[in-house]
Amino acid sequence: MAIATVTLREALAVAYGQNCTHASLHTASPGSTGTSEVTGGSYARKAVSWTPGASDGQNVGTATFDVPAGTTITHVGLWSAVTAGTFLDGFAVTSQNFATAGTYTPTITYTQS
């Protein structure tokens, strides 16, 4: 049984994207505060480009990061700002090791059920 109408689920998914404006990469679980964020090289948090679904309660975002050499990415975090801000959410990704500097573009999907 759904807890909300389709219209409300879509509004909540869009609000999630409006609050989670920036993403970060992490080398371990960010916990509830955003710890283990990548540092060094040209790394910086990136603005998330969100695309809401067609009234399906889903919002999909992307961001492309510069990753320094010698970094293993295990998690993505979501923040309210590019620097400082409030850590709002995080999730595990398939671990990816960057022996040399490179770029990483995770797909960020939020589904309100």
mmCIF file of N, CA, C and O in Angstrom:
data_model
loop_
_atom_site.group_PDB
_atom_site.id
_atom_site.type_symbol
_atom_site.label_atom_id
_atom_site.label_comp_id
_atom_site.label_asym_id
_atom_site.label_seq_id
_atom_site.Cartn_x
_atom_site.Cartn_y
_atom_site.Cartn_z
ATOM 1 N N MET A 1 0.842 -1.175 0.000
ATOM 2 C CA MET A 1 0.000 0.000 0.000
ATOM 3 C C MET A 1 0.886 1.236 0.000
ATOM 4 O O MET A 1 1.779 1.388 0.821
ATOM 5 N N ALA A 2 0.666 2.114 -0.937
ATOM 6 C CA ALA A 2 1.424 3.364 -1.035
ATOM 7 C C ALA A 2 1.006 4.309 0.091
ATOM 8 O O ALA A 2 -0.156 4.344 0.488
ATOM 9 N N ILE A 3 1.976 5.071 0.593
ATOM 10 C CA ILE A 3 1.661 6.002 1.675
ATOM 11 C C ILE A 3 1.273 7.384 1.166
ATOM 12 O O ILE A 3 0.909 8.243 1.953
ATOM 13 N N ALA A 4 1.378 7.610 -0.118
ATOM 14 C CA ALA A 4 1.058 8.924 -0.667
ATOM 15 C C ALA A 4 0.558 8.772 -2.097
ATOM 16 O O ALA A 4 0.783 7.757 -2.738
ATOM 17 N N THR A 5 -0.107 9.809 -2.570
ATOM 18 C CA THR A 5 -0.555 9.805 -3.961
ATOM 19 C C THR A 5 0.651 9.950 -4.884
ATOM 20 O O THR A 5 1.735 10.362 -4.462
ATOM 21 N N VAL A 6 0.474 9.626 -6.140
ATOM 22 C CA VAL A 6 1.536 9.781 -7.127
ATOM 23 C C VAL A 6 2.010 11.231 -7.164
ATOM 24 O O VAL A 6 3.207 11.506 -7.229
ATOM 25 N N THR A 7 1.088 12.167 -7.090
ATOM 26 C CA THR A 7 1.439 13.588 -7.124
ATOM 27 C C THR A 7 2.328 13.959 -5.946
ATOM 28 O O THR A 7 3.336 14.661 -6.114
ATOM 29 N N LEU A 8 1.995 13.492 -4.764
ATOM 30 C CA LEU A 8 2.811 13.800 -3.595
ATOM 31 C C LEU A 8 4.178 13.123 -3.675
ATOM 32 O O LEU A 8 5.197 13.731 -3.349
ATOM 33 N N ARG A 9 4.213 11.873 -4.136
ATOM 34 C CA ARG A 9 5.507 11.185 -4.275
ATOM 35 C C ARG A 9 6.411 11.941 -5.239
ATOM 36 O O ARG A 9 7.606 12.085 -4.987
ATOM 37 N N GLU A 10 5.857 12.439 -6.306
ATOM 38 C CA GLU A 10 6.664 13.210 -7.273
ATOM 39 C C GLU A 10 7.164 14.504 -6.630
ATOM 40 O O GLU A 10 8.329 14.884 -6.782
ATOM 41 N N ALA A 11 6.301 15.195 -5.898
ATOM 42 C CA ALA A 11 6.697 16.441 -5.231
ATOM 43 C C ALA A 11 7.821 16.187 -4.219
ATOM 44 O O ALA A 11 8.763 16.980 -4.101
ATOM 45 N N LEU A 12 7.761 15.078 -3.486
ATOM 46 C CA LEU A 12 8.800 14.743 -2.520
ATOM 47 C C LEU A 12 10.122 14.416 -3.213
ATOM 48 O O LEU A 12 11.196 14.803 -2.741
ATOM 49 N N ALA A 13 10.068 13.707 -4.347
ATOM 50 C CA ALA A 13 11.279 13.392 -5.095
ATOM 51 C C ALA A 13 11.934 14.660 -5.634
ATOM 52 O O ALA A 13 13.154 14.825 -5.580
ATOM 53 N N VAL A 14 11.128 15.589 -6.128
ATOM 54 C CA VAL A 14 11.663 16.864 -6.623
ATOM 55 C C VAL A 14 12.271 17.668 -5.467
ATOM 56 O O VAL A 14 13.355 18.238 -5.584
ATOM 57 N N ALA A 15 11.607 17.676 -4.315
ATOM 58 C CA ALA A 15 12.133 18.392 -3.143
ATOM 59 C C ALA A 15 13.465 17.812 -2.690
ATOM 60 O O ALA A 15 14.364 18.549 -2.269
ATOM 61 N N TYR A 16 13.631 16.516 -2.792
ATOM 62 C CA TYR A 16 14.909 15.876 -2.460
ATOM 63 C C TYR A 16 16.022 16.490 -3.305
ATOM 64 O O TYR A 16 17.068 16.872 -2.792
ATOM 65 N N GLY A 17 15.795 16.589 -4.606
ATOM 66 C CA GLY A 17 16.790 17.175 -5.503
ATOM 67 C C GLY A 17 17.031 18.652 -5.225
ATOM 68 O O GLY A 17 18.153 19.142 -5.363
ATOM 69 N N GLN A 18 16.013 19.367 -4.820
ATOM 70 C CA GLN A 18 16.180 20.789 -4.513
ATOM 71 C C GLN A 18 17.013 20.997 -3.254
ATOM 72 O O GLN A 18 17.678 22.018 -3.111
ATOM 73 N N ASN A 19 16.995 20.042 -2.346
ATOM 74 C CA ASN A 19 17.783 20.132 -1.116
ATOM 75 C C ASN A 19 19.184 19.564 -1.286
ATOM 76 O O ASN A 19 20.139 20.089 -0.725
ATOM 77 N N CYS A 20 19.314 18.477 -2.013
ATOM 78 C CA CYS A 20 20.610 17.828 -2.241
ATOM 79 C C CYS A 20 21.236 18.425 -3.501
ATOM 80 O O CYS A 20 21.196 17.837 -4.578
ATOM 81 N N THR A 21 21.807 19.603 -3.369
ATOM 82 C CA THR A 21 22.286 20.345 -4.535
ATOM 83 C C THR A 21 23.683 19.961 -4.995
ATOM 84 O O THR A 21 24.035 20.199 -6.143
ATOM 85 N N HIS A 22 24.485 19.358 -4.089
ATOM 86 C CA HIS A 22 25.872 19.024 -4.425
ATOM 87 C C HIS A 22 26.215 17.610 -3.988
ATOM 88 O O HIS A 22 25.696 17.123 -2.984
ATOM 89 N N ALA A 23 27.102 16.970 -4.741
ATOM 90 C CA ALA A 23 27.522 15.608 -4.434
ATOM 91 C C ALA A 23 29.005 15.581 -4.099
ATOM 92 O O ALA A 23 29.764 16.473 -4.487
ATOM 93 N N SER A 24 29.389 14.538 -3.369
ATOM 94 C CA SER A 24 30.785 14.324 -2.990
ATOM 95 C C SER A 24 31.134 12.860 -3.198
ATOM 96 O O SER A 24 30.248 12.002 -3.274
ATOM 97 N N LEU A 25 32.424 12.563 -3.276
ATOM 98 C CA LEU A 25 32.911 11.191 -3.353
ATOM 99 C C LEU A 25 33.604 10.842 -2.042
ATOM 100 O O LEU A 25 34.214 11.708 -1.414
ATOM 101 N N HIS A 26 33.532 9.559 -1.670
ATOM 102 C CA HIS A 26 34.091 9.116 -0.397
ATOM 103 C C HIS A 26 34.872 7.820 -0.566
ATOM 104 O O HIS A 26 34.541 6.991 -1.410
ATOM 105 N N THR A 27 35.883 7.660 0.283
ATOM 106 C CA THR A 27 36.734 6.473 0.257
ATOM 107 C C THR A 27 36.287 5.415 1.263
ATOM 108 O O THR A 27 36.878 4.347 1.339
ATOM 109 N N ALA A 28 35.271 5.708 2.039
ATOM 110 C CA ALA A 28 34.647 4.794 3.001
ATOM 111 C C ALA A 28 33.252 5.345 3.273
ATOM 112 O O ALA A 28 32.907 6.430 2.789
ATOM 113 N N SER A 29 32.479 4.637 4.056
ATOM 114 C CA SER A 29 31.135 5.111 4.369
ATOM 115 C C SER A 29 31.187 6.527 4.955
ATOM 116 O O SER A 29 31.960 6.781 5.885
ATOM 117 N N PRO A 30 30.359 7.435 4.441
ATOM 118 C CA PRO A 30 30.345 8.792 4.984
ATOM 119 C C PRO A 30 29.598 8.894 6.314
ATOM 120 O O PRO A 30 29.574 9.968 6.928
ATOM 121 N N GLY A 31 28.994 7.805 6.759
ATOM 122 C CA GLY A 31 28.250 7.831 8.011
ATOM 123 C C GLY A 31 27.124 8.842 7.957
ATOM 124 O O GLY A 31 26.516 9.057 6.909
ATOM 125 N N SER A 32 26.879 9.511 9.055
ATOM 126 C CA SER A 32 25.798 10.498 9.109
ATOM 127 C C SER A 32 26.320 11.934 9.022
ATOM 128 O O SER A 32 25.527 12.874 9.090
ATOM 129 N N THR A 33 27.651 12.089 8.843
ATOM 130 C CA THR A 33 28.232 13.435 8.827
ATOM 131 C C THR A 33 29.036 13.765 7.575
ATOM 132 O O THR A 33 29.498 14.883 7.424
ATOM 133 N N GLY A 34 29.241 12.792 6.687
ATOM 134 C CA GLY A 34 29.985 13.056 5.460
ATOM 135 C C GLY A 34 31.484 12.839 5.583
ATOM 136 O O GLY A 34 32.259 13.429 4.837
ATOM 137 N N THR A 35 31.908 11.967 6.508
ATOM 138 C CA THR A 35 33.338 11.707 6.682
ATOM 139 C C THR A 35 33.919 10.959 5.491
ATOM 140 O O THR A 35 33.182 10.470 4.635
ATOM 141 N N SER A 36 35.237 10.864 5.435
ATOM 142 C CA SER A 36 35.986 10.119 4.411
ATOM 143 C C SER A 36 35.830 10.705 3.018
ATOM 144 O O SER A 36 35.928 9.982 2.026
ATOM 145 N N GLU A 37 35.596 12.010 2.922
ATOM 146 C CA GLU A 37 35.481 12.638 1.605
ATOM 147 C C GLU A 37 36.847 12.667 0.932
ATOM 148 O O GLU A 37 37.880 12.869 1.575
ATOM 149 N N VAL A 38 36.861 12.456 -0.365
ATOM 150 C CA VAL A 38 38.088 12.493 -1.161
ATOM 151 C C VAL A 38 38.731 13.874 -1.028
ATOM 152 O O VAL A 38 38.034 14.891 -0.940
ATOM 153 N N THR A 39 40.053 13.907 -1.035
ATOM 154 C CA THR A 39 40.802 15.162 -1.034
ATOM 155 C C THR A 39 41.950 15.050 -2.031
ATOM 156 O O THR A 39 42.312 13.956 -2.452
ATOM 157 N N GLY A 40 42.518 16.192 -2.384
ATOM 158 C CA GLY A 40 43.702 16.210 -3.229
ATOM 159 C C GLY A 40 43.402 16.404 -4.702
ATOM 160 O O GLY A 40 42.256 16.343 -5.142
ATOM 161 N N GLY A 41 44.468 16.652 -5.443
ATOM 162 C CA GLY A 41 44.347 16.847 -6.882
ATOM 163 C C GLY A 41 43.358 17.952 -7.209
ATOM 164 O O GLY A 41 43.297 18.970 -6.533
ATOM 165 N N SER A 42 42.546 17.731 -8.231
ATOM 166 C CA SER A 42 41.534 18.702 -8.660
ATOM 167 C C SER A 42 40.157 18.374 -8.099
ATOM 168 O O SER A 42 39.152 18.925 -8.557
ATOM 169 N N TYR A 43 40.113 17.457 -7.118
ATOM 170 C CA TYR A 43 38.818 17.045 -6.573
ATOM 171 C C TYR A 43 38.093 18.214 -5.910
ATOM 172 O O TYR A 43 38.680 19.011 -5.189
ATOM 173 N N ALA A 44 36.783 18.278 -6.136
ATOM 174 C CA ALA A 44 35.883 19.222 -5.458
ATOM 175 C C ALA A 44 34.475 18.656 -5.555
ATOM 176 O O ALA A 44 34.165 17.878 -6.467
ATOM 177 N N ARG A 45 33.629 19.025 -4.612
ATOM 178 C CA ARG A 45 32.204 18.668 -4.725
ATOM 179 C C ARG A 45 31.662 19.275 -6.013
ATOM 180 O O ARG A 45 32.123 20.313 -6.472
ATOM 181 N N LYS A 46 30.636 18.628 -6.538
ATOM 182 C CA LYS A 46 30.038 19.086 -7.795
ATOM 183 C C LYS A 46 28.537 19.299 -7.637
ATOM 184 O O LYS A 46 27.869 18.592 -6.875
ATOM 185 N N ALA A 47 28.018 20.274 -8.378
ATOM 186 C CA ALA A 47 26.571 20.488 -8.429
ATOM 187 C C ALA A 47 25.940 19.282 -9.119
ATOM 188 O O ALA A 47 26.495 18.740 -10.077
ATOM 189 N N VAL A 48 24.787 18.874 -8.614
ATOM 190 C CA VAL A 48 24.065 17.745 -9.195
ATOM 191 C C VAL A 48 23.039 18.275 -10.185
ATOM 192 O O VAL A 48 22.292 19.198 -9.888
ATOM 193 N N SER A 49 23.019 17.681 -11.362
ATOM 194 C CA SER A 49 22.017 18.002 -12.372
ATOM 195 C C SER A 49 20.898 16.965 -12.254
ATOM 196 O O SER A 49 21.092 15.797 -12.588
ATOM 197 N N TRP A 50 19.741 17.388 -11.727
ATOM 198 C CA TRP A 50 18.612 16.489 -11.475
ATOM 199 C C TRP A 50 17.618 16.501 -12.631
ATOM 200 O O TRP A 50 17.334 17.545 -13.201
ATOM 201 N N THR A 51 17.050 15.322 -12.936
ATOM 202 C CA THR A 51 15.997 15.186 -13.936
ATOM 203 C C THR A 51 14.845 14.410 -13.314
ATOM 204 O O THR A 51 14.946 13.195 -13.127
ATOM 205 N N PRO A 52 13.757 15.107 -12.946
ATOM 206 C CA PRO A 52 12.624 14.391 -12.357
ATOM 207 C C PRO A 52 11.968 13.469 -13.378
ATOM 208 O O PRO A 52 12.014 13.721 -14.583
ATOM 209 N N GLY A 53 11.360 12.408 -12.868
ATOM 210 C CA GLY A 53 10.634 11.493 -13.742
ATOM 211 C C GLY A 53 9.294 12.076 -14.141
ATOM 212 O O GLY A 53 8.957 13.204 -13.794
ATOM 213 N N ALA A 54 8.539 11.287 -14.843
ATOM 214 C CA ALA A 54 7.218 11.712 -15.310
ATOM 215 C C ALA A 54 6.170 11.307 -14.284
ATOM 216 O O ALA A 54 5.465 10.319 -14.460
ATOM 217 N N SER A 55 6.094 12.048 -13.190
ATOM 218 C CA SER A 55 5.122 11.770 -12.115
ATOM 219 C C SER A 55 5.232 10.338 -11.606
ATOM 220 O O SER A 55 4.229 9.669 -11.393
ATOM 221 N N ASP A 56 6.478 9.883 -11.423
ATOM 222 C CA ASP A 56 6.686 8.518 -10.948
ATOM 223 C C ASP A 56 7.371 8.465 -9.586
ATOM 224 O O ASP A 56 7.718 7.397 -9.103
ATOM 225 N N GLY A 57 7.579 9.630 -8.967
ATOM 226 C CA GLY A 57 8.229 9.663 -7.667
ATOM 227 C C GLY A 57 9.721 9.416 -7.731
ATOM 228 O O GLY A 57 10.342 9.084 -6.735
ATOM 229 N N GLN A 58 10.309 9.588 -8.902
ATOM 230 C CA GLN A 58 11.742 9.344 -9.069
ATOM 231 C C GLN A 58 12.438 10.596 -9.575
ATOM 232 O O GLN A 58 11.884 11.354 -10.367
ATOM 233 N N ASN A 59 13.669 10.809 -9.098
ATOM 234 C CA ASN A 59 14.497 11.925 -9.517
ATOM 235 C C ASN A 59 15.894 11.361 -9.743
ATOM 236 O O ASN A 59 16.431 10.678 -8.877
ATOM 237 N N VAL A 60 16.477 11.617 -10.906
ATOM 238 C CA VAL A 60 17.787 11.067 -11.253
ATOM 239 C C VAL A 60 18.761 12.211 -11.462
ATOM 240 O O VAL A 60 18.464 13.172 -12.179
ATOM 241 N N GLY A 61 19.930 12.104 -10.832
ATOM 242 C CA GLY A 61 20.930 13.151 -10.937
ATOM 243 C C GLY A 61 22.278 12.613 -11.383
ATOM 244 O O GLY A 61 22.568 11.429 -11.237
ATOM 245 N N THR A 62 23.097 13.509 -11.919
ATOM 246 C CA THR A 62 24.463 13.163 -12.300
ATOM 247 C C THR A 62 25.394 14.314 -11.938
ATOM 248 O O THR A 62 24.969 15.470 -11.828
ATOM 249 N N ALA A 63 26.645 13.971 -11.760
ATOM 250 C CA ALA A 63 27.710 14.940 -11.534
ATOM 251 C C ALA A 63 29.004 14.257 -11.956
ATOM 252 O O ALA A 63 29.173 13.059 -11.730
ATOM 253 N N THR A 64 29.910 14.997 -12.564
ATOM 254 C CA THR A 64 31.187 14.430 -12.995
ATOM 255 C C THR A 64 32.305 15.013 -12.150
ATOM 256 O O THR A 64 32.433 16.235 -12.033
ATOM 257 N N PHE A 65 33.104 14.119 -11.572
ATOM 258 C CA PHE A 65 34.169 14.494 -10.651
ATOM 259 C C PHE A 65 35.549 14.233 -11.249
ATOM 260 O O PHE A 65 35.730 13.264 -11.989
ATOM 261 N N ASP A 66 36.516 15.042 -10.864
ATOM 262 C CA ASP A 66 37.925 14.767 -11.104
ATOM 263 C C ASP A 66 38.413 13.979 -9.895
ATOM 264 O O ASP A 66 38.232 14.415 -8.754
ATOM 265 N N VAL A 67 39.023 12.822 -10.135
ATOM 266 C CA VAL A 67 39.473 11.957 -9.046
ATOM 267 C C VAL A 67 40.997 11.886 -9.066
ATOM 268 O O VAL A 67 41.590 11.584 -10.105
ATOM 269 N N PRO A 68 41.641 12.164 -7.923
ATOM 270 C CA PRO A 68 43.099 12.095 -7.885
ATOM 271 C C PRO A 68 43.624 10.662 -7.992
ATOM 272 O O PRO A 68 42.938 9.710 -7.605
ATOM 273 N N ALA A 69 44.840 10.521 -8.488
ATOM 274 C CA ALA A 69 45.491 9.213 -8.571
ATOM 275 C C ALA A 69 45.610 8.600 -7.187
ATOM 276 O O ALA A 69 45.764 9.301 -6.187
ATOM 277 N N GLY A 70 45.497 7.272 -7.128
ATOM 278 C CA GLY A 70 45.650 6.557 -5.877
ATOM 279 C C GLY A 70 44.416 6.578 -4.991
ATOM 280 O O GLY A 70 44.499 6.291 -3.801
ATOM 281 N N THR A 71 43.270 6.903 -5.553
ATOM 282 C CA THR A 71 42.026 7.008 -4.782
ATOM 283 C C THR A 71 41.096 5.858 -5.135
ATOM 284 O O THR A 71 40.946 5.508 -6.303
ATOM 285 N N THR A 72 40.460 5.288 -4.121
ATOM 286 C CA THR A 72 39.425 4.278 -4.348
ATOM 287 C C THR A 72 38.097 4.849 -3.869
ATOM 288 O O THR A 72 37.938 5.184 -2.697
ATOM 289 N N ILE A 73 37.152 4.958 -4.775
ATOM 290 C CA ILE A 73 35.820 5.491 -4.494
ATOM 291 C C ILE A 73 34.925 4.347 -4.038
ATOM 292 O O ILE A 73 34.836 3.323 -4.711
ATOM 293 N N THR A 74 34.235 4.534 -2.902
ATOM 294 C CA THR A 74 33.309 3.507 -2.414
ATOM 295 C C THR A 74 31.903 4.045 -2.148
ATOM 296 O O THR A 74 30.959 3.272 -2.051
ATOM 297 N N HIS A 75 31.779 5.380 -1.993
ATOM 298 C CA HIS A 75 30.483 5.980 -1.652
ATOM 299 C C HIS A 75 30.324 7.343 -2.311
ATOM 300 O O HIS A 75 31.311 8.000 -2.648
ATOM 301 N N VAL A 76 29.076 7.756 -2.445
ATOM 302 C CA VAL A 76 28.728 9.105 -2.900
ATOM 303 C C VAL A 76 27.925 9.755 -1.786
ATOM 304 O O VAL A 76 27.097 9.103 -1.133
ATOM 305 N N GLY A 77 28.170 11.046 -1.552
ATOM 306 C CA GLY A 77 27.431 11.800 -0.552
ATOM 307 C C GLY A 77 26.658 12.936 -1.190
ATOM 308 O O GLY A 77 26.992 13.382 -2.293
ATOM 309 N N LEU A 78 25.630 13.409 -0.517
ATOM 310 C CA LEU A 78 24.821 14.521 -1.006
ATOM 311 C C LEU A 78 24.758 15.610 0.053
ATOM 312 O O LEU A 78 24.536 15.332 1.235
ATOM 313 N N TRP A 79 24.944 16.843 -0.386
ATOM 314 C CA TRP A 79 25.095 17.999 0.493
ATOM 315 C C TRP A 79 24.174 19.138 0.074
ATOM 316 O O TRP A 79 23.712 19.200 -1.068
ATOM 317 N N SER A 80 24.039 20.102 0.982
ATOM 318 C CA SER A 80 23.237 21.301 0.716
ATOM 319 C C SER A 80 24.070 22.432 0.113
ATOM 320 O O SER A 80 23.513 23.464 -0.247
ATOM 321 N N ALA A 81 25.400 22.259 -0.001
ATOM 322 C CA ALA A 81 26.259 23.327 -0.525
ATOM 323 C C ALA A 81 27.560 22.746 -1.068
ATOM 324 O O ALA A 81 27.945 21.628 -0.740
ATOM 325 N N VAL A 82 28.255 23.543 -1.868
ATOM 326 C CA VAL A 82 29.511 23.108 -2.472
ATOM 327 C C VAL A 82 30.638 23.018 -1.439
ATOM 328 O O VAL A 82 31.512 22.167 -1.554
ATOM 329 N N THR A 83 30.648 23.880 -0.453
ATOM 330 C CA THR A 83 31.596 23.786 0.652
ATOM 331 C C THR A 83 30.809 23.905 1.950
ATOM 332 O O THR A 83 29.751 24.537 1.977
ATOM 333 N N ALA A 84 31.318 23.293 3.000
ATOM 334 C CA ALA A 84 30.608 23.248 4.279
ATOM 335 C C ALA A 84 29.222 22.669 4.013
ATOM 336 O O ALA A 84 29.107 21.571 3.503
ATOM 337 N N GLY A 85 28.161 23.392 4.304
ATOM 338 C CA GLY A 85 26.810 22.890 4.078
ATOM 339 C C GLY A 85 26.464 21.764 5.027
ATOM 340 O O GLY A 85 27.204 21.444 5.949
ATOM 341 N N THR A 86 25.327 21.141 4.776
ATOM 342 C CA THR A 86 24.827 20.046 5.597
ATOM 343 C C THR A 86 24.877 18.758 4.801
ATOM 344 O O THR A 86 24.396 18.706 3.660
ATOM 345 N N PHE A 87 25.455 17.715 5.405
ATOM 346 C CA PHE A 87 25.451 16.401 4.785
ATOM 347 C C PHE A 87 24.041 15.839 4.912
ATOM 348 O O PHE A 87 23.490 15.758 6.014
ATOM 349 N N LEU A 88 23.423 15.451 3.789
ATOM 350 C CA LEU A 88 22.021 15.036 3.795
ATOM 351 C C LEU A 88 21.797 13.561 3.517
ATOM 352 O O LEU A 88 20.818 12.984 3.983
ATOM 353 N N ASP A 89 22.681 12.926 2.735
ATOM 354 C CA ASP A 89 22.456 11.528 2.357
ATOM 355 C C ASP A 89 23.738 10.962 1.765
ATOM 356 O O ASP A 89 24.632 11.713 1.370
ATOM 357 N N GLY A 90 23.806 9.651 1.693
ATOM 358 C CA GLY A 90 24.941 8.989 1.080
ATOM 359 C C GLY A 90 24.576 7.568 0.710
ATOM 360 O O GLY A 90 23.627 7.004 1.255
ATOM 361 N N PHE A 91 25.329 6.991 -0.204
ATOM 362 C CA PHE A 91 25.065 5.617 -0.617
ATOM 363 C C PHE A 91 26.336 4.983 -1.161
ATOM 364 O O PHE A 91 27.239 5.671 -1.639
ATOM 365 N N ALA A 92 26.400 3.663 -1.061
ATOM 366 C CA ALA A 92 27.542 2.907 -1.568
ATOM 367 C C ALA A 92 27.454 2.765 -3.084
ATOM 368 O O ALA A 92 26.359 2.701 -3.656
ATOM 369 N N VAL A 93 28.620 2.728 -3.710
ATOM 370 C CA VAL A 93 28.736 2.442 -5.135
ATOM 371 C C VAL A 93 29.713 1.280 -5.291
ATOM 372 O O VAL A 93 30.436 0.943 -4.355
ATOM 373 N N THR A 94 29.738 0.680 -6.459
ATOM 374 C CA THR A 94 30.731 -0.353 -6.723
ATOM 375 C C THR A 94 32.111 0.275 -6.592
ATOM 376 O O THR A 94 32.388 1.302 -7.229
ATOM 377 N N SER A 95 32.951 -0.302 -5.758
ATOM 378 C CA SER A 95 34.282 0.236 -5.497
ATOM 379 C C SER A 95 35.066 0.397 -6.805
ATOM 380 O O SER A 95 35.081 -0.507 -7.642
ATOM 381 N N GLN A 96 35.670 1.564 -6.978
ATOM 382 C CA GLN A 96 36.456 1.821 -8.187
ATOM 383 C C GLN A 96 37.773 2.472 -7.783
ATOM 384 O O GLN A 96 37.785 3.524 -7.146
ATOM 385 N N ASN A 97 38.882 1.815 -8.181
ATOM 386 C CA ASN A 97 40.213 2.304 -7.873
ATOM 387 C C ASN A 97 40.753 3.119 -9.045
ATOM 388 O O ASN A 97 40.690 2.682 -10.191
ATOM 389 N N PHE A 98 41.298 4.294 -8.730
ATOM 390 C CA PHE A 98 41.914 5.151 -9.732
ATOM 391 C C PHE A 98 43.424 5.134 -9.505
ATOM 392 O O PHE A 98 43.941 5.884 -8.683
ATOM 393 N N ALA A 99 44.145 4.264 -10.228
ATOM 394 C CA ALA A 99 45.606 4.207 -10.121
ATOM 395 C C ALA A 99 46.209 5.499 -10.663
ATOM 396 O O ALA A 99 47.216 5.989 -10.162
ATOM 397 N N THR A 100 45.574 6.055 -11.687
ATOM 398 C CA THR A 100 45.960 7.354 -12.238
ATOM 399 C C THR A 100 44.756 8.280 -12.117
ATOM 400 O O THR A 100 43.617 7.826 -11.971
ATOM 401 N N ALA A 101 44.997 9.570 -12.184
ATOM 402 C CA ALA A 101 43.898 10.536 -12.112
ATOM 403 C C ALA A 101 42.891 10.266 -13.223
ATOM 404 O O ALA A 101 43.259 9.858 -14.326
ATOM 405 N N GLY A 102 41.619 10.498 -12.923
ATOM 406 C CA GLY A 102 40.584 10.276 -13.924
ATOM 407 C C GLY A 102 39.311 10.988 -13.545
ATOM 408 O O GLY A 102 39.296 11.840 -12.657
ATOM 409 N N THR A 103 38.218 10.644 -14.232
ATOM 410 C CA THR A 103 36.916 11.227 -13.922
ATOM 411 C C THR A 103 35.952 10.113 -13.553
ATOM 412 O O THR A 103 36.101 8.960 -13.972
ATOM 413 N N TYR A 104 34.953 10.485 -12.775
ATOM 414 C CA TYR A 104 33.948 9.538 -12.307
ATOM 415 C C TYR A 104 32.592 10.232 -12.345
ATOM 416 O O TYR A 104 32.444 11.348 -11.831
ATOM 417 N N THR A 105 31.599 9.578 -12.971
ATOM 418 C CA THR A 105 30.259 10.145 -13.099
ATOM 419 C C THR A 105 29.232 9.153 -12.559
ATOM 420 O O THR A 105 28.763 8.281 -13.285
ATOM 421 N N PRO A 106 28.897 9.274 -11.276
ATOM 422 C CA PRO A 106 27.883 8.367 -10.737
ATOM 423 C C PRO A 106 26.482 8.805 -11.155
ATOM 424 O O PRO A 106 26.229 9.980 -11.379
ATOM 425 N N THR A 107 25.577 7.837 -11.261
ATOM 426 C CA THR A 107 24.157 8.134 -11.435
ATOM 427 C C THR A 107 23.528 8.095 -10.047
ATOM 428 O O THR A 107 23.681 7.126 -9.317
ATOM 429 N N ILE A 108 22.845 9.169 -9.690
ATOM 430 C CA ILE A 108 22.236 9.306 -8.378
ATOM 431 C C ILE A 108 20.728 9.191 -8.557
ATOM 432 O O ILE A 108 20.130 10.044 -9.217
ATOM 433 N N THR A 109 20.131 8.169 -8.004
ATOM 434 C CA THR A 109 18.698 7.954 -8.185
ATOM 435 C C THR A 109 17.991 7.997 -6.838
ATOM 436 O O THR A 109 18.381 7.297 -5.899
ATOM 437 N N TYR A 110 16.959 8.813 -6.753
ATOM 438 C CA TYR A 110 16.113 8.868 -5.566
ATOM 439 C C TYR A 110 14.702 8.462 -5.982
ATOM 440 O O TYR A 110 14.139 9.029 -6.919
ATOM 441 N N THR A 111 14.120 7.501 -5.270
ATOM 442 C CA THR A 111 12.758 7.065 -5.539
ATOM 443 C C THR A 111 11.936 7.174 -4.268
ATOM 444 O O THR A 111 12.278 6.579 -3.249
ATOM 445 N N GLN A 112 10.890 7.952 -4.326
ATOM 446 C CA GLN A 112 9.969 8.101 -3.203
ATOM 447 C C GLN A 112 8.861 7.070 -3.344
ATOM 448 O O GLN A 112 8.148 7.064 -4.343
ATOM 449 N N SER A 113 8.743 6.172 -2.380
ATOM 450 C CA SER A 113 7.700 5.140 -2.479
ATOM 451 C C SER A 113 6.579 5.414 -1.500
ATOM 452 O O SER A 113 6.658 6.262 -0.664
#
